[in-house]
Every structure is written in C-alpha cells, then in structure tokens.
C-alpha cells in the first residue's frame, strides 16, 4: 500500500515538473518607483526615485516604450533619483527599466499628469525687421532677383534639464519654425505648437537664412547669434502681443501670447 502511494506521488511530481524548463530560473530582481508627485505644471521639476532589491547594473527611462534610448551604466547602486520636467500638457507614461548583473530585467511605470499652471502660451510670431532685411543673403542670385532675399526661419531655446540622470539645467533647443522663402510674410501662426513657458522663464531667440540644409546664415549679425527675451515687464499688464526691439541689429519682432487665467 505504501509503495503504491509513493509511486503515484512520484508520477505527479514528474508531470508537474515536465511543463517547466528545468534550467530556467525565476528572477527575483525587482524595482519600485517612488515619484515625488504625479501632478505637475509646465516646466515644474519632479523626481522619480528608483529603488531596487539588489544593485542595478544598467538602468534607463523612456517616454516611448524604449523605441528610442536605452539603458546606461552610471553606477546606480540600489537606489537612484531620476529628474524630469515637461512642457507639453496631458498624461505622460514614464517607463523605467533596470537590469542586474545577471541580465535580469525589472520594469515599472509611472503616469504623470501635466497641467498648464500659470504658463504663457506663445501663439504667434511676426518679424518686422532684421539685419540687412530686403538685401542680398543669397549672392548666387542677381540683385534684381527676389531669390536673393533671405529664406527666414527662427528658433527658440529655453532652460531645461540636460537629461533625466541628473538635475543640471542648460539652455536647450526647444522649437524651430518653418521657413519663409525669400522673406515671405515673416508671420508664423504657432497656436497648434503647444509652446508653453513659465512667465519667469527666459526665451532665447535666433533668426537664420536657410541655405542648402544644414547650412544657414545668422540674421542677427552675431556673435552672439541669439537674443534673450523675458516676460518680466508684462506680468501685470498681460498684453496679447509684445514687441521686442534690438535697434543695434535692426531687429524687431512681435510675439503673440496667451496668458493663463
Ligand atoms: Ca544665404
Ligand atoms: Ca533666398
């Protein structure tokens, strides 16, 4: 009787074990994410602390399910603080992935909701004048040919985090406009470009004549090939348009803005 029970038990065990790969190991490596907040406003910094149950050999974060970017090896240890800020509105899914020294992965996500707060929205741009406007910027054309005029586009830069691995900020490229060939109307409608910036932020502006890309000529007679503007003088009056003038380089442009309620 005892013999029969033992044999039956052995058969059950073999059946149970046969569905698993006997060489596969179940990973116990695990990370947990601790965000400082999940509700932020435009340009507001926040952190996500990544806590692991063993040392992280590689780690990275992604907003596009790691379609771009990868994992880095920066000596993360068992815990590491990631830094973020956003300037577009809505829900952002931040995926964090880590790997231990045995190539075992753990992945977690945080969903953050970005609201406008008191951010200004830049809705339009009109350039009234710039250095050597109406003059020849493309000398391959004769002086009577409209093609000699500048093919104008502008760029904005603003302060933002260098990357999510540390808390260092720098002035970084933010937006590049379409090109107005041979000056065109020098007017850009930006209402759909989601250009939000904190009222106390600095907006860096550049203006370029596009030649065969990536070549171009600075239209601000630099150096420097940019000008910094702020909204500090307009925080109370909140005008819908602001004219900025830099007479030394014949630069004048009108920014259309929408203030938050
Ligand atoms: Ca040119
Ligand atoms: Ca031209």
CSV table of N, CA and C in Angstrom, one decimal, residues 116-120 199 231-242 255-261:
chain,number,residue,atom,x,y,z
A,116,UNK,N,-1.3,73.1,-17.2
A,116,UNK,CA,-0.7,74.3,-17.6
A,116,UNK,C,-0.1,75.2,-16.5
A,117,UNK,N,-0.8,75.2,-15.3
A,117,UNK,CA,-0.4,76.1,-14.3
A,117,UNK,C,-0.5,77.6,-14.8
A,118,UNK,N,0.5,78.4,-14.5
A,118,UNK,CA,0.5,79.8,-14.9
A,118,UNK,C,1.3,80.0,-16.2
A,119,UNK,N,1.6,79.0,-16.9
A,119,UNK,CA,2.5,79.1,-18.1
A,119,UNK,C,1.8,80.0,-19.2
A,120,UNK,N,2.7,80.7,-19.8
A,120,UNK,CA,2.3,81.5,-21.0
A,120,UNK,C,2.3,80.6,-22.2
A,199,UNK,N,6.1,82.1,-16.9
A,199,UNK,CA,6.3,83.5,-17.0
A,199,UNK,C,7.6,84.1,-16.6
A,231,UNK,N,9.6,87.9,-20.0
A,231,UNK,CA,8.2,88.4,-19.9
A,231,UNK,C,8.0,89.3,-18.6
A,232,UNK,N,9.2,89.5,-18.0
A,232,UNK,CA,9.1,90.1,-16.6
A,232,UNK,C,8.4,91.5,-16.6
A,233,UNK,N,8.5,92.3,-17.7
A,233,UNK,CA,7.9,93.6,-17.7
A,233,UNK,C,6.4,93.5,-18.0
A,234,UNK,N,5.8,92.4,-18.3
A,234,UNK,CA,4.4,92.3,-18.7
A,234,UNK,C,3.5,91.4,-17.8
A,235,UNK,N,4.1,91.0,-16.6
A,235,UNK,CA,3.4,90.1,-15.8
A,235,UNK,C,2.1,90.7,-15.2
A,236,UNK,N,2.0,92.0,-15.1
A,236,UNK,CA,0.8,92.6,-14.6
A,236,UNK,C,-0.2,93.0,-15.7
A,237,UNK,N,0.4,93.7,-16.8
A,237,UNK,CA,-0.4,94.2,-17.9
A,237,UNK,C,-0.9,93.0,-18.8
A,238,UNK,N,-0.2,92.0,-18.9
A,238,UNK,CA,-0.6,90.8,-19.6
A,238,UNK,C,-1.1,91.1,-21.0
A,239,UNK,N,-0.3,91.8,-21.9
A,239,UNK,CA,-0.7,92.1,-23.2
A,239,UNK,C,-0.8,90.8,-24.1
A,240,UNK,N,-1.6,90.9,-25.1
A,240,UNK,CA,-1.7,89.7,-26.0
A,240,UNK,C,-0.6,89.7,-27.0
A,241,UNK,N,0.0,90.9,-27.3
A,241,UNK,CA,1.2,90.9,-28.2
A,241,UNK,C,2.2,91.8,-27.5
A,242,UNK,N,3.5,91.3,-27.7
A,242,UNK,CA,4.6,92.0,-27.1
A,242,UNK,C,5.6,92.3,-28.2
A,255,UNK,N,5.7,89.1,-30.6
A,255,UNK,CA,5.3,87.8,-30.1
A,255,UNK,C,3.8,87.9,-29.7
A,256,UNK,N,3.0,86.9,-30.1
A,256,UNK,CA,1.6,86.8,-29.7
A,256,UNK,C,1.6,85.8,-28.6
A,257,UNK,N,1.0,86.1,-27.5
A,257,UNK,CA,1.0,85.2,-26.3
A,257,UNK,C,-0.4,85.1,-25.7
A,258,UNK,N,-0.7,84.0,-25.1
A,258,UNK,CA,-1.9,83.8,-24.3
A,258,UNK,C,-1.6,83.6,-22.9
A,259,UNK,N,-2.1,84.4,-22.0
A,259,UNK,CA,-1.8,84.3,-20.6
A,259,UNK,C,-2.8,83.3,-19.9
A,260,UNK,N,-2.4,82.6,-18.9
A,260,UNK,CA,-3.2,81.7,-18.2
A,260,UNK,C,-4.3,82.5,-17.4
A,261,UNK,N,-5.4,81.9,-17.1
A,261,UNK,CA,-6.4,82.5,-16.4
A,261,UNK,C,-6.1,82.5,-14.9
